[in-house]
Amino acid sequence: MNKNLNNVYDALVIGAGFSGLYQLHRLRDDLGLKVAVIEKGADVGGTWYWNRYPGARCDSESQGYAYFFSRKLHENWQWSERYPGHNEIRKYLNYVTDSLNLRKDIFFNKTVSKCSFSEDAKLWEIQTENGDARYCKWLITAVGCLSAANVPNIQGLSRFEGQWYHTGKWPHYDIDFKGLRVGQIGTGSTGIQAAPEIAKTCEHLTVFQRTPNYSIPARNSEWDALYTDWVRSHYEELKALVRSTPNGHPFRISNNLTMEVSEAERQKMFEAAWSDGGLRFRGVFLDLLTSQTANSAAADFIKSKIRQKVTDPATADILTNIDHPYAAKRPPIDTHYFETFNKDHVTLVDLQADPIAEIVQNGITLESGTHHELDVIVFATGYDAMTGPLLNLNIETAKASLKSYWGGGPRNYLGLAIPGFPNLFTITGPGSPSVLSNMPVSIEQHVDWITECIAHCLETGCTSIEAQEQSAEIWTDHVRETADATLLPKVKHSWYLGANIPGKPRVFMPYAGGLNIYRKICDNIAEEGYKGFDLISDKTHVISKPLDFKPSEGFMFGV
Ligand code: N01
């Protein structure tokens, strides 16, 4: 180790998105620690630094997609639309960065290549691809759940003579699609946002659909001055709301059960939710994700709406040939997605009927031999979600690597800490509500918990904290059982299960018990002296807190 005073830190944070920025602020400004952030990109933003594809916009509503730790930050910021666009989110994160003077403690353009723990020095060594190394006692990953882009291994891509892009690594300049024939692979939340925008300017758009998807109209609109004033002056109410809902969104999930209202009433309620638009649709009934009958009612309603929008019945058939429960895959929301297929220059290709055989110099050829000539291919093909960004850090100790420990799928305690990896915390790791919730709200909860945990260690002279193996076993079982109580694991082709990545263990990754319940569990564990963790003091006295809690005293599902 080539350590000197300059490259040894109390804490290092990897990633400068929503989580890394807030974690830096809390550890540096509240605990007074020497902290730095190591960031791959050239600026702050995390997910939003990379996701600049046409139509990139957050599906969470603006009034809830923000930090709530500071009234001042809240009151001095103004969103312009119901859903924040990617440019505006970057502007917001830059505003927060500058307001809190965070930039001076961020190293940009540095990709972490390895994190190794030295048992002797009790320090993490963080190496980057540039060849430098930094050391810290506390290591916090803030790498996001959806940052490892997945470009599928389709034969022939290297031969393609046009341009190709992945939505999650979009160039930082405008691409002019005028006069170009574009092929888009993927119809998840991203593809559903991108297709209508690309279709506005390209000569021809061909959408290659493997799995059709439900989507609810977003009904985006500009905020008027009255609403802006309302949001600014209702900071406490909004904060209390997002922190109390199971999904962290600024709306409540109804207590109504789908089949306990009459058919007429049910249709009226679906219609009202459809008109309202966005992820709120999921909240119209309590049991949409726990009852197949309830879910089928919602699914039938949405399919009938898609049919009304799409003029060609054969195209409508392909778009509505959906075999999974509504919202069991991440439910997209859209602006004129289905209507895009009514345009003469937009073609839908059903890959279930005719899969891609190969990519050739001038386009994509299907197994039937049908060929689509293309100038551009857009991969809206998602991510090696949740575990991918963490495994890419090559985290290891002398005894184990994270890759080997997670060989059978992620295993940790609260999604926050991993046995055998001391003083390491994973913000929004697998096993936490993360992608089933409004991310900034989940992020604040994690960062606050980690900060209080480190403060506790500093106050009590504890030099090392590590999740117990038994805690990880109980928590991992609880995450699985909670998901099994819903329709979520019924979708076999879902990235929640890792099914989109060849060879990835099929394990349901996010915690489906609801952010509000999860928050209580985490708080109780902290209040009881970090139950389920081993805390080791300077004198190597082990203060072990055996885990005896039963995590599932409640259950509520959040989107
Ligand atoms: O990725 P996805 P995404 N051949 O994995 C298809 C978040 N997000 O980028 O379903 C052909 O959902 C794949 O098909 P299938 C949100 O959490 C947030 O759209 O595997 N097709 C699918 O259609 C979201 O869930 C916002 O059969 C292939 C698509 O590509 C997450 O990001 C906005 C293929 C991938 O869909 C990921 O969404 C947008 C192949 N070889 C996204 N491989 C916000 O609001 C994959 N596909 C914050």
Coordinates of C-alpha atoms and ligand atoms in Angstrom, one line a residue:
M1 CA 0.0 0.0 0.0
N2 CA 1.3 3.4 -1.0
K3 CA -0.6 5.4 1.6
N4 CA 0.0 9.0 2.5
L5 CA -2.1 11.5 4.4
N6 CA -3.6 12.8 1.1
N7 CA -5.1 9.5 -0.1
V8 CA -6.4 8.1 3.2
Y9 CA -10.0 9.0 4.0
D10 CA -12.4 8.3 6.7
A11 CA -15.0 7.4 4.1
L12 CA -15.1 7.0 0.3
V13 CA -18.3 7.0 -1.6
I14 CA -18.5 5.5 -5.1
G15 CA -20.9 7.4 -7.4
A16 CA -22.2 11.0 -7.6
G17 CA -25.9 10.5 -8.3
F18 CA -28.7 11.1 -5.8
S19 CA -27.2 8.7 -3.3
G20 CA -23.5 9.7 -3.4
L21 CA -24.2 13.4 -3.2
Y22 CA -26.4 13.1 -0.1
Q23 CA -24.0 10.6 1.5
L24 CA -21.1 13.0 1.0
H25 CA -23.0 15.8 2.5
R26 CA -24.1 13.8 5.6
L27 CA -20.7 12.3 6.4
R28 CA -18.7 15.4 5.7
D29 CA -21.0 18.2 7.0
D30 CA -22.8 16.3 9.8
L31 CA -20.2 13.9 11.1
G32 CA -17.1 16.1 10.1
L33 CA -15.4 13.1 8.4
K34 CA -12.8 13.3 5.6
V35 CA -14.8 12.0 2.7
A36 CA -14.5 11.9 -1.1
V37 CA -16.7 10.6 -3.9
I38 CA -15.2 8.7 -6.8
E39 CA -17.3 9.1 -10.0
K40 CA -17.0 7.5 -13.4
G41 CA -18.7 10.4 -15.3
A42 CA -17.4 13.9 -15.9
D43 CA -20.2 15.5 -13.8
V44 CA -22.7 14.7 -11.1
G45 CA -26.0 13.0 -12.0
G46 CA -25.5 9.2 -11.8
T47 CA -28.3 7.5 -13.8
W48 CA -29.2 10.9 -15.2
Y49 CA -25.7 11.7 -16.3
W50 CA -25.9 8.7 -18.7
N51 CA -29.6 8.5 -19.6
R52 CA -30.1 11.2 -22.2
Y53 CA -32.0 9.3 -24.8
P54 CA -34.9 11.0 -26.6
G55 CA -37.8 11.1 -24.2
A56 CA -35.7 10.3 -21.1
R57 CA -37.9 11.5 -18.2
C58 CA -38.6 10.3 -14.8
D59 CA -41.8 8.3 -14.2
S60 CA -42.0 9.7 -10.6
E61 CA -43.8 12.9 -10.2
S62 CA -41.6 16.0 -9.7
Q63 CA -43.0 17.0 -6.3
G64 CA -41.8 13.7 -4.9
Y65 CA -38.6 13.2 -7.0
A66 CA -36.3 15.2 -4.9
Y67 CA -34.5 15.4 -1.6
F68 CA -36.5 16.1 1.4
F69 CA -33.7 16.6 4.0
S70 CA -33.6 20.4 3.6
R71 CA -36.5 22.8 3.6
K72 CA -34.2 25.4 2.1
L73 CA -33.2 23.3 -0.9
H74 CA -36.9 22.4 -1.4
E75 CA -38.1 26.0 -1.3
N76 CA -35.5 27.4 -3.6
W77 CA -36.1 24.9 -6.4
Q78 CA -38.9 24.9 -8.9
W79 CA -39.8 22.0 -11.2
S80 CA -41.4 22.9 -14.5
E81 CA -43.5 19.8 -15.4
R82 CA -45.4 17.0 -13.8
Y83 CA -42.5 14.6 -14.6
P84 CA -39.0 15.9 -14.6
G85 CA -37.0 15.5 -17.9
H86 CA -33.4 14.4 -17.8
N87 CA -32.0 17.9 -18.4
E88 CA -34.0 19.3 -15.5
I89 CA -32.9 16.5 -13.1
R90 CA -29.3 17.2 -13.9
K91 CA -29.9 20.8 -13.4
Y92 CA -31.5 20.0 -10.0
L93 CA -28.6 17.8 -8.9
N94 CA -26.1 20.5 -10.0
Y95 CA -28.1 23.0 -7.9
V96 CA -27.9 20.7 -4.9
T97 CA -24.1 20.1 -5.5
D98 CA -23.4 23.8 -5.7
S99 CA -25.6 24.8 -2.8
L100 CA -23.8 22.3 -0.5
N101 CA -20.4 22.9 -2.0
L102 CA -20.0 19.2 -2.8
R103 CA -18.0 19.4 -6.1
K104 CA -14.7 20.0 -4.4
D105 CA -14.8 16.6 -2.8
I106 CA -15.7 14.6 -5.9
F107 CA -13.1 13.0 -8.2
F108 CA -14.6 12.8 -11.7
N109 CA -13.7 10.6 -14.7
K110 CA -12.5 7.8 -12.4
T111 CA -13.9 4.3 -12.9
V112 CA -13.4 2.1 -9.9
S113 CA -11.7 -1.2 -10.9
K114 CA -11.2 -2.9 -7.6
C115 CA -12.1 -2.5 -3.9
S116 CA -10.0 -4.7 -1.5
F117 CA -10.0 -4.9 2.2
S118 CA -6.8 -5.1 4.2
E119 CA -7.3 -7.1 7.3
D120 CA -4.1 -5.8 8.9
A121 CA -4.7 -2.1 8.2
K122 CA -8.5 -2.4 8.5
L123 CA -8.8 -0.2 5.5
W124 CA -10.4 -0.5 2.1
E125 CA -8.2 0.2 -0.9
I126 CA -10.1 1.6 -3.9
Q127 CA -8.3 1.4 -7.2
T128 CA -9.4 3.1 -10.4
E129 CA -8.8 2.3 -14.0
N130 CA -6.5 5.4 -14.1
G131 CA -4.1 3.5 -11.9
D132 CA -4.6 5.5 -8.7
A133 CA -5.6 4.2 -5.3
R134 CA -7.3 5.7 -2.3
Y135 CA -7.9 4.2 1.2
C136 CA -10.7 4.5 3.6
K137 CA -12.2 3.0 6.7
W138 CA -15.8 3.2 5.6
L139 CA -16.7 2.3 2.0
I140 CA -20.2 3.2 0.7
T141 CA -21.4 2.2 -2.8
A142 CA -23.8 4.7 -4.4
V143 CA -23.6 3.1 -7.8
G144 CA -27.4 2.9 -8.5
C145 CA -29.4 -0.2 -9.4
L146 CA -29.5 0.4 -13.2
S147 CA -26.1 1.6 -14.3
A148 CA -24.6 -1.5 -15.9
A149 CA -26.0 -1.3 -19.4
N150 CA -27.0 -4.6 -21.1
V151 CA -26.2 -4.8 -24.8
P152 CA -27.4 -8.3 -25.8
N153 CA -25.0 -10.5 -27.5
I154 CA -26.7 -10.7 -30.9
Q155 CA -24.6 -12.2 -33.5
G156 CA -23.2 -9.8 -36.1
L157 CA -23.3 -6.5 -34.2
S158 CA -19.7 -5.8 -34.9
R159 CA -20.4 -6.0 -38.7
F160 CA -23.1 -3.4 -38.5
E161 CA -22.0 -0.4 -40.7
G162 CA -24.5 2.1 -39.2
Q163 CA -24.4 3.7 -35.8
W164 CA -25.7 2.0 -32.7
Y165 CA -26.4 3.3 -29.2
H166 CA -27.6 2.0 -25.9
T167 CA -30.1 4.2 -24.2
G168 CA -28.2 4.0 -20.9
K169 CA -25.0 5.3 -22.5
W170 CA -26.5 7.9 -24.7
P171 CA -24.1 10.4 -26.4
H172 CA -24.0 13.9 -24.9
Y173 CA -24.9 15.5 -28.1
D174 CA -28.2 15.6 -30.1
I175 CA -28.5 12.8 -32.6
D176 CA -30.3 13.9 -35.7
F177 CA -32.5 11.0 -37.0
K178 CA -33.7 13.0 -40.0
G179 CA -33.6 10.8 -43.1
L180 CA -32.5 7.8 -41.1
R181 CA -34.1 4.3 -40.8
V182 CA -33.9 3.5 -37.1
G183 CA -34.4 0.1 -35.4
Q184 CA -35.2 0.1 -31.7
I185 CA -34.8 -3.2 -29.8
G186 CA -36.7 -3.2 -26.5
T187 CA -40.1 -2.1 -25.2
G188 CA -39.5 -1.6 -21.5
S189 CA -40.0 1.7 -19.7
T190 CA -37.1 3.2 -21.7
G191 CA -38.2 1.9 -25.1
I192 CA -41.7 3.1 -24.5
Q193 CA -40.4 6.6 -23.7
A194 CA -38.0 6.7 -26.6
A195 CA -40.0 5.4 -29.6
P196 CA -42.5 8.2 -29.9
E197 CA -39.7 10.8 -29.7
I198 CA -37.5 9.0 -32.3
A199 CA -40.5 8.6 -34.6
K200 CA -41.0 12.4 -34.6
T201 CA -38.0 13.0 -36.8
C202 CA -36.7 9.7 -38.3
E203 CA -37.5 8.5 -41.8
H204 CA -38.6 5.1 -40.6
L205 CA -38.8 3.5 -37.1
T206 CA -38.9 -0.3 -36.7
V207 CA -39.7 -1.4 -33.1
F208 CA -38.5 -4.9 -32.4
Q209 CA -40.8 -6.2 -29.6
R210 CA -39.9 -9.4 -27.7
T211 CA -42.3 -8.9 -24.7
P212 CA -45.3 -6.6 -25.1
N213 CA -46.0 -4.3 -22.2
Y214 CA -48.8 -2.5 -20.4
S215 CA -48.4 1.2 -20.3
I216 CA -50.5 3.9 -18.7
P217 CA -50.6 7.4 -20.2
A218 CA -48.3 9.7 -18.2
R219 CA -50.4 12.8 -18.9
N220 CA -47.4 15.1 -18.5
S221 CA -48.1 18.8 -18.2
E222 CA -46.4 22.0 -17.3
W223 CA -46.7 23.2 -13.8
D224 CA -48.5 26.5 -13.3
A225 CA -47.5 29.1 -10.8
L226 CA -50.3 28.1 -8.4
Y227 CA -49.1 24.5 -8.2
T228 CA -45.5 25.6 -7.8
D229 CA -46.4 27.8 -4.9
W230 CA -48.4 24.9 -3.4
V231 CA -45.5 22.5 -3.6
R232 CA -43.1 25.1 -2.1
S233 CA -45.4 25.8 0.8
H234 CA -46.2 22.2 1.5
Y235 CA -42.8 20.9 2.3
E236 CA -43.6 19.2 5.6
E237 CA -46.8 17.6 4.2
L238 CA -45.0 16.2 1.1
K239 CA -42.1 15.0 3.2
A240 CA -44.4 13.2 5.6
L241 CA -46.4 11.7 2.7
V242 CA -43.5 10.3 0.7
R243 CA -41.9 8.9 3.9
S244 CA -45.1 7.1 4.9
T245 CA -46.2 5.5 1.7
P246 CA -45.1 1.9 0.8
N247 CA -43.6 3.1 -2.5
G248 CA -42.2 6.5 -1.5
H249 CA -44.4 8.2 -4.1
P250 CA -46.5 11.3 -3.2
F251 CA -49.8 9.5 -3.4
R252 CA -51.6 6.9 -1.4
I253 CA -52.5 3.4 -2.5
S254 CA -56.3 2.9 -2.0
N255 CA -57.6 0.5 0.6
N256 CA -60.3 -0.7 -1.8
L257 CA -60.3 -4.3 -3.0
T258 CA -60.9 -4.8 -6.7
M259 CA -63.7 -7.4 -6.4
E260 CA -65.4 -5.8 -3.5
V261 CA -66.9 -3.0 -5.7
S262 CA -69.5 -3.6 -8.4
E263 CA -68.4 -4.1 -12.0
A264 CA -69.7 -0.6 -12.9
E265 CA -67.9 1.0 -10.0
R266 CA -64.7 -0.9 -10.8
Q267 CA -64.7 0.4 -14.4
K268 CA -65.4 3.9 -13.2
M269 CA -62.5 3.7 -10.9
F270 CA -60.2 2.4 -13.6
E271 CA -61.4 5.1 -15.9
A272 CA -60.7 7.8 -13.3
A273 CA -57.2 6.4 -12.7
W274 CA -56.5 6.2 -16.4
S275 CA -57.5 9.8 -16.8
D276 CA -55.3 10.8 -13.9
G277 CA -52.4 8.9 -15.5
G278 CA -49.0 7.7 -14.5
L279 CA -47.9 5.3 -11.8
R280 CA -50.9 6.4 -9.7
F281 CA -52.9 3.9 -11.7
R282 CA -51.2 1.1 -9.7
G283 CA -52.7 2.6 -6.6
V284 CA -56.4 2.4 -7.6
F285 CA -56.9 -0.9 -5.7
L286 CA -54.9 -2.4 -2.9
D287 CA -54.7 -5.9 -4.2
L288 CA -53.6 -5.5 -7.8
L289 CA -50.4 -7.2 -7.1
T290 CA -51.6 -9.8 -4.6
S291 CA -54.7 -11.1 -6.3
Q292 CA -54.6 -12.7 -9.8
T293 CA -58.3 -11.9 -10.3
A294 CA -57.9 -8.3 -9.3
N295 CA -54.9 -8.0 -11.6
S296 CA -56.7 -9.6 -14.5
A297 CA -59.4 -7.0 -14.2
A298 CA -56.8 -4.2 -14.5
A299 CA -55.0 -6.0 -17.3
D300 CA -58.2 -6.4 -19.3
F301 CA -59.0 -2.7 -18.8
I302 CA -55.6 -1.6 -20.0
K303 CA -55.6 -4.0 -23.0
S304 CA -59.0 -2.6 -24.1
K305 CA -57.6 0.9 -23.9
I306 CA -54.6 -0.1 -26.1
R307 CA -57.0 -1.6 -28.6
Q308 CA -58.9 1.7 -28.8
K309 CA -55.7 3.6 -29.5
V310 CA -54.2 1.4 -32.2
T311 CA -56.0 1.5 -35.5
D312 CA -54.6 -1.6 -37.1
P313 CA -56.1 -4.7 -35.4
A314 CA -53.1 -6.9 -36.3
T315 CA -50.7 -4.5 -34.7
A316 CA -53.0 -4.1 -31.7
D317 CA -53.0 -8.0 -31.3
I318 CA -49.2 -8.0 -31.1
L319 CA -49.2 -5.1 -28.6
T320 CA -51.8 -6.7 -26.4
N321 CA -50.5 -10.3 -26.5
I322 CA -49.3 -9.8 -22.9
D323 CA -49.0 -12.9 -20.7
H324 CA -47.7 -11.4 -17.4
P325 CA -49.7 -9.6 -14.7
Y326 CA -49.9 -5.9 -14.8
A327 CA -47.1 -4.2 -12.8
A328 CA -45.4 -7.5 -12.1
K329 CA -42.8 -6.1 -14.5
R330 CA -41.9 -2.5 -13.8
P331 CA -45.0 -0.7 -15.1
P332 CA -44.1 1.9 -17.8
I333 CA -45.9 5.1 -18.4
D334 CA -46.0 6.8 -21.8
T335 CA -46.7 9.8 -23.9
H336 CA -48.4 8.6 -27.1
Y337 CA -46.5 5.3 -27.3
F338 CA -49.3 3.1 -28.7
E339 CA -50.5 5.9 -31.0
T340 CA -47.0 6.0 -32.5
F341 CA -47.9 2.7 -34.3
N342 CA -50.6 4.4 -36.2
K343 CA -48.0 6.4 -38.1
D344 CA -47.2 5.2 -41.7
H345 CA -43.5 5.3 -41.1
V346 CA -43.5 3.1 -37.9
T347 CA -43.4 -0.7 -38.0
L348 CA -43.8 -3.1 -35.2
V349 CA -42.0 -6.4 -35.4
D350 CA -43.2 -9.3 -33.2
L351 CA -40.0 -11.1 -32.1
Q352 CA -42.0 -13.9 -30.4
A353 CA -43.3 -14.9 -33.9
D354 CA -40.1 -14.3 -35.7
P355 CA -37.0 -13.8 -33.5
I356 CA -33.8 -11.9 -34.5
A357 CA -31.4 -14.2 -36.3
E358 CA -28.5 -11.8 -36.8
I359 CA -27.4 -8.2 -37.3
V360 CA -25.7 -7.7 -40.7
Q361 CA -23.9 -4.8 -42.3
N362 CA -27.1 -2.9 -43.2
G363 CA -29.7 -4.0 -40.7
I364 CA -31.4 -6.8 -38.8
T365 CA -32.4 -10.2 -40.3
L366 CA -35.1 -12.3 -38.6
E367 CA -35.2 -16.1 -38.4
S368 CA -37.8 -16.2 -41.3
G369 CA -35.3 -14.4 -43.5
T370 CA -37.2 -11.1 -43.4
H371 CA -34.7 -8.3 -43.5
H372 CA -35.0 -4.8 -42.1
E373 CA -32.6 -2.3 -43.5
L374 CA -31.4 0.2 -40.9
D375 CA -29.0 3.1 -40.5
V376 CA -29.2 3.2 -36.7
I377 CA -29.9 0.6 -34.0
V378 CA -31.1 1.8 -30.6
F379 CA -30.7 -0.8 -27.8
A380 CA -33.3 0.0 -25.2
T381 CA -32.4 -3.4 -23.7
G382 CA -32.0 -2.5 -20.1
Y383 CA -29.4 -3.4 -17.5
D384 CA -27.6 -6.0 -15.5
A385 CA -29.7 -4.6 -12.7
M386 CA -28.9 -4.3 -9.0
T387 CA -26.1 -6.8 -8.6
G388 CA -24.3 -5.8 -11.9
P389 CA -23.0 -2.4 -10.7
L390 CA -21.8 -3.8 -7.4
L391 CA -20.1 -6.9 -8.9
N392 CA -18.4 -4.6 -11.5
L393 CA -16.5 -3.0 -8.6
N394 CA -14.6 -6.2 -7.9
I395 CA -15.1 -6.1 -4.2
E396 CA -12.9 -8.5 -2.2
T397 CA -11.3 -9.3 1.1
A398 CA -8.5 -11.8 1.8
K399 CA -11.1 -14.5 2.4
A400 CA -13.7 -13.9 -0.3
S401 CA -14.8 -11.9 -3.3
L402 CA -18.3 -10.5 -3.7
K403 CA -18.6 -12.4 -7.0
S404 CA -18.0 -15.7 -5.3
Y405 CA -20.2 -14.9 -2.2
W406 CA -23.0 -13.9 -4.5
G407 CA -22.4 -16.8 -6.9
G408 CA -25.9 -18.1 -6.2
G409 CA -27.5 -14.7 -6.1
P410 CA -27.4 -11.7 -3.8
R411 CA -27.3 -12.4 -0.1
N412 CA -27.1 -9.6 2.5
Y413 CA -28.6 -8.0 5.5
L414 CA -31.3 -5.3 4.8
G415 CA -29.9 -4.7 1.4
L416 CA -27.3 -2.6 3.2
A417 CA -24.5 -4.8 4.5
I418 CA -22.8 -8.1 3.5
P419 CA -21.3 -10.7 5.9
G420 CA -17.6 -11.0 5.4
F421 CA -17.2 -7.4 4.0
P422 CA -16.7 -5.1 7.0
N423 CA -17.5 -1.4 7.0
L424 CA -19.0 -1.7 3.6
F425 CA -22.5 -0.3 3.0
T426 CA -24.5 -0.6 -0.2
I427 CA -27.0 2.2 -0.9
T428 CA -30.2 0.7 -2.5
G429 CA -28.6 -2.7 -2.7
P430 CA -30.5 -5.8 -3.7
G431 CA -32.8 -6.8 -0.8
S432 CA -33.9 -3.2 -0.2
P433 CA -37.0 -1.5 -1.6
S434 CA -35.0 0.4 -4.1
V435 CA -36.4 -0.1 -7.6
L436 CA -39.9 -0.9 -6.2
S437 CA -40.0 2.6 -4.8
N438 CA -39.5 6.2 -5.7
M439 CA -35.7 6.2 -5.5
P440 CA -34.7 9.5 -3.9
V441 CA -36.9 8.6 -0.9
S442 CA -35.4 5.2 -0.5
I443 CA -31.9 6.7 -1.0
E444 CA -32.5 9.3 1.8
Q445 CA -33.6 6.5 4.2
H446 CA -30.5 4.5 3.4
V447 CA -28.1 7.4 3.7
D448 CA -29.6 8.5 7.0
W449 CA -29.4 5.0 8.4
I450 CA -25.8 4.5 7.3
T451 CA -24.8 7.9 8.6
E452 CA -26.3 7.1 12.0
C453 CA -24.7 3.7 12.0
I454 CA -21.2 5.2 11.4
A455 CA -21.9 7.9 14.0
H456 CA -22.8 5.1 16.5
C457 CA -19.5 3.3 15.7
L458 CA -17.5 6.4 16.2
E459 CA -19.2 7.3 19.5
T460 CA -18.8 3.8 20.9
G461 CA -15.2 3.2 19.7
C462 CA -16.3 0.5 17.3
T463 CA -13.7 0.1 14.5
S464 CA -15.6 -2.5 12.5
I465 CA -19.2 -3.4 11.8
E466 CA -20.2 -6.4 9.8
A467 CA -23.5 -8.2 9.2
Q468 CA -23.7 -11.6 10.7
E469 CA -24.1 -14.6 8.3
Q470 CA -27.3 -15.6 10.1
S471 CA -28.8 -12.2 9.6
A472 CA -28.2 -12.4 5.9
E473 CA -29.8 -15.8 5.8
I474 CA -32.9 -14.6 7.6
W475 CA -33.1 -11.4 5.6
T476 CA -32.6 -13.1 2.2
D477 CA -35.4 -15.6 3.1
H478 CA -37.6 -12.8 4.1
V479 CA -37.0 -10.9 0.8
R480 CA -38.0 -14.1 -1.1
E481 CA -41.0 -14.9 1.1
T482 CA -42.3 -11.3 0.7
A483 CA -42.0 -11.4 -3.0
D484 CA -43.6 -14.8 -3.1
A485 CA -46.7 -13.3 -1.4
T486 CA -47.2 -11.2 -4.5
L487 CA -47.6 -11.8 -8.3
L488 CA -44.1 -10.3 -8.9
P489 CA -42.1 -13.5 -9.2
K490 CA -44.6 -15.0 -11.5
V491 CA -43.0 -13.2 -14.4
K492 CA -40.2 -15.4 -15.6
H493 CA -38.8 -12.8 -18.0
S494 CA -38.3 -10.0 -15.6
W495 CA -35.1 -8.1 -14.7
Y496 CA -36.3 -8.1 -11.1
L497 CA -35.4 -11.8 -11.2
G498 CA -32.2 -11.3 -13.3
A499 CA -33.8 -13.1 -16.2
N500 CA -32.6 -10.7 -18.8
I501 CA -28.9 -11.6 -18.3
P502 CA -27.7 -15.0 -19.5
G503 CA -26.3 -17.0 -16.7
K504 CA -27.5 -14.7 -13.9
P505 CA -29.0 -16.5 -10.9
R506 CA -32.8 -16.3 -10.9
V507 CA -33.3 -14.6 -7.5
F508 CA -36.0 -11.9 -6.9
M509 CA -33.8 -9.0 -5.9
P510 CA -35.8 -6.0 -4.5
Y511 CA -37.6 -6.0 -1.2
A512 CA -41.4 -6.0 -1.8
G513 CA -42.6 -5.4 1.7
G514 CA -43.0 -1.7 1.3
L515 CA -40.6 1.2 2.1
N516 CA -42.6 2.2 5.2
I517 CA -42.4 -1.2 6.8
Y518 CA -38.7 -1.5 5.7
R519 CA -38.0 1.8 7.4
K520 CA -39.4 0.6 10.7
I521 CA -37.4 -2.6 10.5
C522 CA -34.2 -0.7 9.9
D523 CA -35.0 1.8 12.7
N524 CA -35.7 -1.0 15.2
I525 CA -32.5 -2.7 14.4
A526 CA -30.6 0.5 15.0
E527 CA -32.5 1.2 18.2
E528 CA -31.6 -2.2 19.5
G529 CA -27.9 -1.6 19.2
Y530 CA -27.6 -2.8 15.6
K531 CA -29.0 -6.2 16.1
G532 CA -27.7 -8.8 13.7
F533 CA -24.4 -7.0 13.2
D534 CA -21.0 -7.8 14.8
L535 CA -19.5 -4.6 16.2
I536 CA -15.8 -4.8 17.0
S537 CA -14.1 -2.2 19.3
D538 CA -10.5 -1.0 19.3
K539 CA -9.7 -3.6 21.9
T540 CA -10.9 -6.3 19.6
H541 CA -13.7 -7.0 22.0
V542 CA -16.5 -8.5 20.0
I543 CA -19.9 -7.0 20.8
S544 CA -22.1 -9.5 19.1
K545 CA -25.8 -8.8 18.8
P546 CA -27.6 -12.0 18.0
L547 CA -30.5 -11.7 15.6
D548 CA -33.7 -12.8 17.1
F549 CA -36.2 -10.6 15.3
K550 CA -38.9 -11.8 13.0
P551 CA -38.9 -9.3 10.2
S552 CA -42.3 -9.9 8.7
E553 CA -44.7 -8.4 11.2
G554 CA -46.4 -6.5 8.5
F555 CA -46.7 -6.6 4.7
M556 CA -47.6 -4.0 2.2
F557 CA -46.5 -3.8 -1.3
G558 CA -45.2 -0.7 -3.0
V559 CA -44.9 -0.2 -6.7
Ligands
N01_1 O1 -35.1 -2.0 -19.6 P1 -36.0 -3.3 -19.4 P2 -35.5 -0.5 -19.6 N1 -33.8 -9.2 -28.0 O2 -35.1 -4.4 -19.0 C1 -35.8 -6.2 -24.5 C2 -36.0 2.1 -15.1 N2 -36.5 3.3 -15.8 O3 -34.3 0.3 -19.9 O4 -39.0 -8.1 -21.8 C3 -34.9 -8.5 -28.0 O5 -37.2 -3.0 -18.6 C4 -36.6 -6.7 -23.3 O6 -37.5 -7.8 -23.7 P3 -38.0 -8.8 -22.6 C5 -37.2 1.3 -14.7 O7 -37.1 0.8 -13.5 C6 -36.9 4.3 -15.1 O8 -36.6 -0.2 -20.5 O9 -36.7 -9.2 -21.8 N3 -35.3 -7.7 -27.0 C7 -37.4 -5.4 -22.9 O10 -38.5 -5.2 -23.8 C8 -37.1 0.2 -15.8 O11 -37.8 -0.9 -15.5 C9 -37.3 5.4 -15.7 O12 -38.5 -9.9 -23.4 C10 -34.5 -7.7 -25.9 C11 -36.3 -4.4 -23.1 O13 -35.4 -4.9 -24.0 C12 -35.6 0.1 -15.9 O14 -35.1 1.4 -15.9 C13 -37.4 5.5 -17.0 C14 -33.3 -8.3 -25.8 C15 -35.6 -4.1 -21.9 O15 -36.5 -3.6 -20.9 C16 -35.2 -0.6 -17.1 O16 -35.9 -0.2 -18.2 C17 -37.0 4.5 -17.8 C18 -32.9 -9.1 -26.9 N4 -31.8 -9.8 -26.9 C19 -36.5 3.3 -17.2 N5 -32.8 -8.1 -24.6 C20 -37.7 6.5 -14.7 O17 -38.7 6.9 -14.6 C21 -33.6 -7.2 -24.0 N6 -34.7 -7.0 -24.8 C22 -36.8 6.8 -13.6

